[in-house]
CSV table of C-alpha atoms in Angstrom, one decimal:
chain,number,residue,atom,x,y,z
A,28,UNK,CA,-75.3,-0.5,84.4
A,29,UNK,CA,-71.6,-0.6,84.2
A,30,UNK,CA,-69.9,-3.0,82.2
A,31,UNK,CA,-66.6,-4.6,82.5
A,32,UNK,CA,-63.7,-2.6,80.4
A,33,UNK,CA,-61.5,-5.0,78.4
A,34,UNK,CA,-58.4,-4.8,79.0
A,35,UNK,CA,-55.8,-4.7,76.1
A,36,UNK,CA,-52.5,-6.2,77.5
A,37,UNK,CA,-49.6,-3.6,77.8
A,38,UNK,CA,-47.0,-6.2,78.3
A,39,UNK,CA,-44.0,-5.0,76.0
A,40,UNK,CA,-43.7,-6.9,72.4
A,41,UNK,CA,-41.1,-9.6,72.5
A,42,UNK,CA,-38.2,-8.6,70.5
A,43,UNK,CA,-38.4,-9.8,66.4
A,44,UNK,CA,-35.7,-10.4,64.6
A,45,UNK,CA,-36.5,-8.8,61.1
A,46,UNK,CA,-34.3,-10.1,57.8
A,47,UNK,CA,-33.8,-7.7,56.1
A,48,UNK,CA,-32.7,-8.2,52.4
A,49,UNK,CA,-29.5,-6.8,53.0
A,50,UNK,CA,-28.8,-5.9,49.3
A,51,UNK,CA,-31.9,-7.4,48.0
A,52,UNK,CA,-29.9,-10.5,47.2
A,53,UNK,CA,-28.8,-9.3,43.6
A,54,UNK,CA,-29.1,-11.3,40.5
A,55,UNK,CA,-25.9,-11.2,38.9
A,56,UNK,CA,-26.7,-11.1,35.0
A,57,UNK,CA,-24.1,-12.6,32.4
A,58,UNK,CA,-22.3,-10.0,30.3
A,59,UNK,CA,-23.1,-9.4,26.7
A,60,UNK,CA,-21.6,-9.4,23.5
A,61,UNK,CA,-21.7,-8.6,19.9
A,62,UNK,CA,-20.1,-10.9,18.0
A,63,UNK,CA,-20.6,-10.1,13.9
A,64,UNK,CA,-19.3,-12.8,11.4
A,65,UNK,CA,-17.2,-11.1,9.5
A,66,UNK,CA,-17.1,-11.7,5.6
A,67,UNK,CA,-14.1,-10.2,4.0
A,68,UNK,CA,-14.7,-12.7,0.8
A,69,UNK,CA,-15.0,-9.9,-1.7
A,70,UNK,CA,-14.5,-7.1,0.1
A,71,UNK,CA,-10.5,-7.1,-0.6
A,72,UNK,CA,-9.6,-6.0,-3.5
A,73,UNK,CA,-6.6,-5.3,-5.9
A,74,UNK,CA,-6.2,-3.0,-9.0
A,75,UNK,CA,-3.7,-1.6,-11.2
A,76,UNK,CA,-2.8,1.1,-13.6
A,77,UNK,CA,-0.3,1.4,-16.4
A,78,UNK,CA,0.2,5.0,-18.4
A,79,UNK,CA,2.6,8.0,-19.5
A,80,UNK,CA,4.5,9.9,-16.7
A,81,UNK,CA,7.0,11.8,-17.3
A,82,UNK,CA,9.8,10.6,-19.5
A,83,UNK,CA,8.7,7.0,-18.4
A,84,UNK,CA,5.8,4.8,-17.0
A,85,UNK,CA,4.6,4.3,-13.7
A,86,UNK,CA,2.5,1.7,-13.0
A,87,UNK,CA,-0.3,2.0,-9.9
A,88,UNK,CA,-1.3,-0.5,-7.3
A,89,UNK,CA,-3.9,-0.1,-5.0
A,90,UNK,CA,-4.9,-2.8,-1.9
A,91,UNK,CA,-8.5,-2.0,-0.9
A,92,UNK,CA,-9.7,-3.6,2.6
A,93,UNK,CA,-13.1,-2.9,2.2
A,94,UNK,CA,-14.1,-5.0,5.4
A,95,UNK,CA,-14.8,-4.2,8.7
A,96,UNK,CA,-11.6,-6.2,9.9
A,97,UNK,CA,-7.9,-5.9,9.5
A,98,UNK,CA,-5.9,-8.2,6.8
A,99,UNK,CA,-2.3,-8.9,7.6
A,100,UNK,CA,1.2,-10.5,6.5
A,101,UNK,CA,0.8,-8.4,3.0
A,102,UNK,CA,3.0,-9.6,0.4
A,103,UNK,CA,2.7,-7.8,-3.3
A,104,UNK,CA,5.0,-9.8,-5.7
A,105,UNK,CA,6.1,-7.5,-9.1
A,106,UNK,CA,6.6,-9.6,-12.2
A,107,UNK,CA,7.8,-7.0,-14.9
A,108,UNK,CA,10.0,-7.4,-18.1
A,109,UNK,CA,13.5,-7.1,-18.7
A,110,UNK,CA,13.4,-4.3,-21.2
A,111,UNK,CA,12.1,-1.9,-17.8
A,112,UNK,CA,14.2,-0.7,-15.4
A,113,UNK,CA,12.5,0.5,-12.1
A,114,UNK,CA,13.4,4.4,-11.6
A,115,UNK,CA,11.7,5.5,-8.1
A,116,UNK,CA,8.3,4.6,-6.3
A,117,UNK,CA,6.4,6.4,-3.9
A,118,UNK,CA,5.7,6.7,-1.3
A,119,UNK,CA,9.6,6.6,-1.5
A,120,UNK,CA,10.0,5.6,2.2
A,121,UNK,CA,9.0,2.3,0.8
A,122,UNK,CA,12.0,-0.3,0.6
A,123,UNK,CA,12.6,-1.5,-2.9
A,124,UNK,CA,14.2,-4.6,-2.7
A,125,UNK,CA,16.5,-5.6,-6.1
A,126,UNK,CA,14.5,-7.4,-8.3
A,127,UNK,CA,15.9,-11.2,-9.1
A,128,UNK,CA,15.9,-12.5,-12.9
A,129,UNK,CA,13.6,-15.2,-13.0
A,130,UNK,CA,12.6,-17.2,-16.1
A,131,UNK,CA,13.2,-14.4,-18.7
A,132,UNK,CA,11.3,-11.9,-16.1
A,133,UNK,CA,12.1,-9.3,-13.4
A,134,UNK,CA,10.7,-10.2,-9.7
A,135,UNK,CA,10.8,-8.8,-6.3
A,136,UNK,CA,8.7,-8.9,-3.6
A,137,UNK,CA,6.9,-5.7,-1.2
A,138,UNK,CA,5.8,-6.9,2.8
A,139,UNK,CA,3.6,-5.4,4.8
A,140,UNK,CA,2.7,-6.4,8.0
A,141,UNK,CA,-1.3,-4.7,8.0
A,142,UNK,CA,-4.0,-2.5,6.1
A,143,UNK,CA,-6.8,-2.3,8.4
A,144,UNK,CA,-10.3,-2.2,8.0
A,145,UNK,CA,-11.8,0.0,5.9
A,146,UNK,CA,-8.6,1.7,4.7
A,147,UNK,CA,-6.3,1.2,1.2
A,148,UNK,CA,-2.9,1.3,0.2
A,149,UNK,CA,-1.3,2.9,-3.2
A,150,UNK,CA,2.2,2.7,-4.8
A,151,UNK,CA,3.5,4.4,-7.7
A,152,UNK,CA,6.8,2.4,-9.2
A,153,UNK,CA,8.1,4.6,-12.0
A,154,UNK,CA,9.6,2.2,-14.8
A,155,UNK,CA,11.7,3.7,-17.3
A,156,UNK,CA,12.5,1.6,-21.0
A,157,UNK,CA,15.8,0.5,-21.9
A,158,UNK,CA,15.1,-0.2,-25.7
A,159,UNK,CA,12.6,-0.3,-28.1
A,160,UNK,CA,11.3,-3.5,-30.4
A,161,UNK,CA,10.0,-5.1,-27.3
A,162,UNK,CA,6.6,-6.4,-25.5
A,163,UNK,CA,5.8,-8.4,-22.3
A,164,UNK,CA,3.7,-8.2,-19.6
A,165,UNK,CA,3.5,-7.1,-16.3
A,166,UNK,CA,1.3,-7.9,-13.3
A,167,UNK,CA,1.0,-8.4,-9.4
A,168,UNK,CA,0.1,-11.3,-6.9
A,169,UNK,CA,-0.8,-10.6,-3.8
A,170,UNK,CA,-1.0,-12.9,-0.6
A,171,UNK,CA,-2.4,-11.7,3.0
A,172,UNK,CA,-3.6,-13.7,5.9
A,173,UNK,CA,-7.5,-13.2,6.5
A,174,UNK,CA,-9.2,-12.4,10.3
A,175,UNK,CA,-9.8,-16.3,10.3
A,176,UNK,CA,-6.1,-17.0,9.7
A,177,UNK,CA,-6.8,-18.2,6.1
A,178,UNK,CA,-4.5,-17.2,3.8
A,179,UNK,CA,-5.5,-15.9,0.6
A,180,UNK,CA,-4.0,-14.7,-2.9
A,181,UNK,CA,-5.4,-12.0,-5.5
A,182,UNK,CA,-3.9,-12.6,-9.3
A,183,UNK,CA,-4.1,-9.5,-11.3
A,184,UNK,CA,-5.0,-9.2,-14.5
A,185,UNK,CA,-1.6,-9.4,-16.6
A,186,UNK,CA,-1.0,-6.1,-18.6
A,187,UNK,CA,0.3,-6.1,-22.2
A,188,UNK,CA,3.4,-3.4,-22.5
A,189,UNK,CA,4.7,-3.4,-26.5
A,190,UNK,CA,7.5,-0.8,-27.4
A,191,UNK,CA,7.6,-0.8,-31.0
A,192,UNK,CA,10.3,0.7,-33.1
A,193,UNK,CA,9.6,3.7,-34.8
A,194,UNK,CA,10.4,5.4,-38.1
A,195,UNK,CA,10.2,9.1,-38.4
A,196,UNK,CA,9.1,10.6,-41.5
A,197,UNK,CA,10.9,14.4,-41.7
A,198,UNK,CA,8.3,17.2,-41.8
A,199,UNK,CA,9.5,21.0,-42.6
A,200,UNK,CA,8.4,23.8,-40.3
A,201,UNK,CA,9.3,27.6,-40.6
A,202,UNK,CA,11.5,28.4,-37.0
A,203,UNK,CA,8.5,30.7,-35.8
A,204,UNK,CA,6.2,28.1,-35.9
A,205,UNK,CA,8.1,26.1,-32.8
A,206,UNK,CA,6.4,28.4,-30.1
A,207,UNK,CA,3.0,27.9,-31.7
A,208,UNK,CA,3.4,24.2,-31.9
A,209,UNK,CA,4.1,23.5,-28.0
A,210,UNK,CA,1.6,25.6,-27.3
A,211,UNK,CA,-1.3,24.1,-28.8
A,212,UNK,CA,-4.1,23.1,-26.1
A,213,UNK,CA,-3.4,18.9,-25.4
A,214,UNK,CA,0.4,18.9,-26.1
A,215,UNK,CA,2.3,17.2,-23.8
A,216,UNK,CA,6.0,17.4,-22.9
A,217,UNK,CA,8.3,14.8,-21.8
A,218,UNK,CA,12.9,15.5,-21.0
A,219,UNK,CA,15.4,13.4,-20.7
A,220,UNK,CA,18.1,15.0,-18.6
A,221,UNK,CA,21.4,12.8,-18.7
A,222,UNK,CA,24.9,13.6,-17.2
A,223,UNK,CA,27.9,11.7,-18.4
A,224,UNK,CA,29.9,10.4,-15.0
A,225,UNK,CA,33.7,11.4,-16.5
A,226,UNK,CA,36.6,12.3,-13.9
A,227,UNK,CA,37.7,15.2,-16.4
A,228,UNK,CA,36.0,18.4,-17.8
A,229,UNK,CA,32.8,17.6,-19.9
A,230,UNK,CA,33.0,18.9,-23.6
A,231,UNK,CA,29.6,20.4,-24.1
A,232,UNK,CA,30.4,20.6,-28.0
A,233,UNK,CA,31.5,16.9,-28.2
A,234,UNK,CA,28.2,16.3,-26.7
A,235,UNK,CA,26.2,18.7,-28.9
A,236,UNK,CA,27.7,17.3,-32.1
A,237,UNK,CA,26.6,13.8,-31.0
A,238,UNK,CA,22.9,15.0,-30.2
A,239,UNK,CA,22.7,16.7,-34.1
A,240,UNK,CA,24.3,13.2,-35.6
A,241,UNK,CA,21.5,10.9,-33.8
A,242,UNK,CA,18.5,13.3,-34.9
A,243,UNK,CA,19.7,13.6,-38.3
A,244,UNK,CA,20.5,9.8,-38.5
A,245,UNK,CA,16.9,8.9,-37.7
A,246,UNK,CA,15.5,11.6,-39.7
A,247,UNK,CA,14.3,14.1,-38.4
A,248,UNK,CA,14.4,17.4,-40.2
A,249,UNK,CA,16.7,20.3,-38.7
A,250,UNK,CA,14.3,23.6,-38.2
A,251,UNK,CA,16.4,25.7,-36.1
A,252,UNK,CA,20.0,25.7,-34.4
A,253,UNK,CA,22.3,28.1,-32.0
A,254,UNK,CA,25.6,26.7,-31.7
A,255,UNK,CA,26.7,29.2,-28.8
A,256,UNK,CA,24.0,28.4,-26.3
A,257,UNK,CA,24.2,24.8,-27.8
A,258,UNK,CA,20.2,24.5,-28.8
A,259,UNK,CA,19.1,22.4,-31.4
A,260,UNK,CA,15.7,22.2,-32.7
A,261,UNK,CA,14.0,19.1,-34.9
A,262,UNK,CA,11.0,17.9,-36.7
A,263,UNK,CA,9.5,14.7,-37.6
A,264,UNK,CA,6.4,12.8,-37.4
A,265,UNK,CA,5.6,9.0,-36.2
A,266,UNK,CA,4.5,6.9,-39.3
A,267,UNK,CA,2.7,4.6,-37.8
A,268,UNK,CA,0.4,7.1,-35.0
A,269,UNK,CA,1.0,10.2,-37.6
A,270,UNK,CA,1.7,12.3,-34.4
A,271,UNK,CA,4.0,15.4,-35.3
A,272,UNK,CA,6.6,15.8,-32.8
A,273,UNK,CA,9.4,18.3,-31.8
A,274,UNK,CA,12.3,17.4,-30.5
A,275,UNK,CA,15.0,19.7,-28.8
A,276,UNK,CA,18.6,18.7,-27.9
A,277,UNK,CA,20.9,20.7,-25.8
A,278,UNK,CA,23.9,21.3,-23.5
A,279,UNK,CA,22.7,23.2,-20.6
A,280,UNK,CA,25.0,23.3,-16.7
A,281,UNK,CA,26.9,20.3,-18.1
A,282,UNK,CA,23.3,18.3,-18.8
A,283,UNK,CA,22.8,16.7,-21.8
A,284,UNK,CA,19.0,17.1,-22.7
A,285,UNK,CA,16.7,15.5,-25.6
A,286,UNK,CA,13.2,17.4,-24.7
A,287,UNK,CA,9.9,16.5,-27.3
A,288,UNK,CA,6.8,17.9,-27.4
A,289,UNK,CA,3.8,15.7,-29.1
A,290,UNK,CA,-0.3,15.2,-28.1
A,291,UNK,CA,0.6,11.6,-28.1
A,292,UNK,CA,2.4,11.1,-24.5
A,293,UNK,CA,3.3,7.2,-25.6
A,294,UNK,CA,5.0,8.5,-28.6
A,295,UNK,CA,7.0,11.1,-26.8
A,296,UNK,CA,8.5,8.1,-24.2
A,297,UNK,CA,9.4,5.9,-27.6
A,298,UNK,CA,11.2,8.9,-29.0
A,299,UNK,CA,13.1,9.8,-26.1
A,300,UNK,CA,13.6,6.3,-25.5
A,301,UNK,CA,15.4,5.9,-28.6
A,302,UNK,CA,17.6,9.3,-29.0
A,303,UNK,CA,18.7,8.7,-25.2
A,304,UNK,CA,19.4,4.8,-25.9
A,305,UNK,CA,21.9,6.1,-28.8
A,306,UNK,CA,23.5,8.9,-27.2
A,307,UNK,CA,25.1,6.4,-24.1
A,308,UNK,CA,26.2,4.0,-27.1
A,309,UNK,CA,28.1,6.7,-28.9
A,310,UNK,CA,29.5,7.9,-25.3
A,311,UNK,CA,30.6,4.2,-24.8
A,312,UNK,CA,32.0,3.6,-27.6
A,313,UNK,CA,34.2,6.6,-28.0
A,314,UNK,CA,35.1,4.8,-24.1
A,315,UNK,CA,34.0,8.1,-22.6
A,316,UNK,CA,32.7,5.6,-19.8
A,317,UNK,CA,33.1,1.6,-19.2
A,318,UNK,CA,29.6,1.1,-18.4
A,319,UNK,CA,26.4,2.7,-19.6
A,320,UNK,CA,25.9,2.6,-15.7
A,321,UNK,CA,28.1,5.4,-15.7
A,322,UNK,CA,25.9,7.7,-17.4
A,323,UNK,CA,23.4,9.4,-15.3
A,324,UNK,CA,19.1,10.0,-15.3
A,325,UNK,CA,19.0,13.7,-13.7
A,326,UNK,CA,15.8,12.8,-12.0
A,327,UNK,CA,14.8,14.3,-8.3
A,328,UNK,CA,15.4,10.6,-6.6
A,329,UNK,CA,12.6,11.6,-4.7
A,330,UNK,CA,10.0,13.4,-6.3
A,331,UNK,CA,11.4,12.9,-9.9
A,332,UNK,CA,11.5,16.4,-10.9
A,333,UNK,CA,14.7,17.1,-13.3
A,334,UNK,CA,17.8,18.1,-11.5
A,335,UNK,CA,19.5,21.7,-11.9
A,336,UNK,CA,22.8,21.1,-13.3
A,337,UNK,CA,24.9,17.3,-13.2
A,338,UNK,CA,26.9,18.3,-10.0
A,339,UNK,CA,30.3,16.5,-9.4
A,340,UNK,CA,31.1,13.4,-8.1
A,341,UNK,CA,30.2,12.9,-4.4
A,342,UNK,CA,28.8,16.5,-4.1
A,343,UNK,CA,24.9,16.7,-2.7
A,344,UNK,CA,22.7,18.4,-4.9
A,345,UNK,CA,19.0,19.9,-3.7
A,346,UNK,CA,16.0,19.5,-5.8
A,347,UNK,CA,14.7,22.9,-6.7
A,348,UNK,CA,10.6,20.8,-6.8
A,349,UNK,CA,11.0,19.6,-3.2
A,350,UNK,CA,14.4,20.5,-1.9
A,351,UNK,CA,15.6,16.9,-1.1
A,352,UNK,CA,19.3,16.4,-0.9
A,353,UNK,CA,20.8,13.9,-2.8
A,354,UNK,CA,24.0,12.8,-4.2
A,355,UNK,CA,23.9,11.7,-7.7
A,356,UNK,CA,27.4,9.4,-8.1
């Protein structure tokens, strides 16, 4: 029996047109962001420091931004006493403008345009007293603009500065116990290096003379003294504090020097404030000089080290500390 074979058509498929999904028709998906509220309330924060340095004072500020955004338009007002004279700063890049009598107080003004996040900013301004018998205050504002453009001030905590006068009670030491004395473990030592702006020849024994009549005028008792290398060497002790102190005065590369050694480093800055005070008033009224302006601080302008010799007028002078070049008048 044969059967029939189906036939299966061989008539060529009509031609499809297949879509293709070209790129498969992407999704485009919206970018993202972080976006973090930031709170800088708190985080920005201002503090101070007043001690001993040196022959003088320096008083510390330090702007913290402890945020995670930028602060900006900085602007540190000083408010300081007139009794203070402001010596040097550092960083000492930093411009210093010349502070304005205001009220019976000193002001100026420091601008910065940022301190960004996470970062802090210090200045050292090195105040030096021009008399004793005195106390005030001295303290710091500070304005910046916030990262929602809200300005915002920081009032420090005033700080109390007294100066008080002293009196010296005489104390009598053999000679051979000077060396002993400045060596004792906690002494500190402070110099007042001064150089008298005259168009003639200095007289180094004019000079020593007036040095030996101001110690023993505030007496302090005479231990030792070499009028050829033009050294003298005092005692005394603070009445009030009961700190011993030694005081040396001399003549050294036409320098007139008052040097004291003492564990109290506040009582060191009141004696030297007071022999050096004296000293320009006997050099102005012997009309030496017109103005106590005239008479110099021998201080590295930069790094406030003490200056080799007074050098003459308009002649550069390096610092031996840092070897910055300076002209002193």
């Amino acid at each position: 029996m044969t059967g029939k074979k189906e036939e299966i058509s061989s008539e060529p498929a009509q031609k499809l047109v297949i879509f293709k999904d070209k790129d498969a028709t992407k999704i485009k998906k919206p970018d993202k962001f972080t976006i973090e509220s930031i709170d800088q309330e708190d985080k920005i924060k201002l503090l101070s420091d007043f001690k001993p340095y040196g022959g003088h004072y320096v008083f510390s500020i330090q702007l913290i931004n402890d945020s995670l955004a930028p602060i900006t338009q900085i602007r540190i007002k000083l408010i300081f006493p007139l009794f203070f004279k402001l010596t040097r700063s550092y960083p000492p890049t930093i411009y210093i403008p010349e502070a304005i009598e205001e009220g019976g107080l000193l002001k100026f003004n420091l601008e910065f345009d940022e301190l960004n996040e996470r970062s802090s900013k210090q200045i050292n301004l090195h105040f030096t007293p021009l008399s004793l018998g005195n106390q005030g205050e001295i303290r710091t504002i500070v304005t910046y603009v916030n990262n929602k453009d809200f300005v915002r001030v920081i009032d420090s905590e005033p700080i109390v500065i007294k100066l008080d006068d002293i009196t010296i009670n005489p104390k009598i030491i053999p000679s051979s116990y000077i060396k002993e004395f400045s060596q004792i473990p906690g002494m500190k030592r402070a110099i007042k290096s001064l150089g008298v702006g005259i168009s003639g020849k200095a007289d180094p024994d004019l000079y020593f003379n007036i040095l030996e009549q101001i110690f023993i005028r505030n007496n302090l008792q005479l231990i030792a003294k070499d009028p050829v290398k033009k050294i003298i060497w005092y005692f005394g002790a603070d009445l009030e504090s009961r700190n011993d102190v030694l005081v040396i005065g001399q003549i050294v590369f036409d320098k007139v020097e008052i040097i004291a050694t003492s564990k109290n480093h506040h009582i060191l800055i009141l004696f030297l404030t007071l022999f050096s005070h004296e000293f320009k008033e006997q050099i102005l009224l012997r009309e030496f000089v017109s103005f106590q302006e005239q008479i110099y601080d021998l201080e590295c302008k930069y790094c406030g080290a003490i200056l080799p010799l007074f050098p003459k007028r308009g002649e550069q002078i390096v610092c031996k500390n840092c070897n910055y070049e300076q002209i002193v008048w």
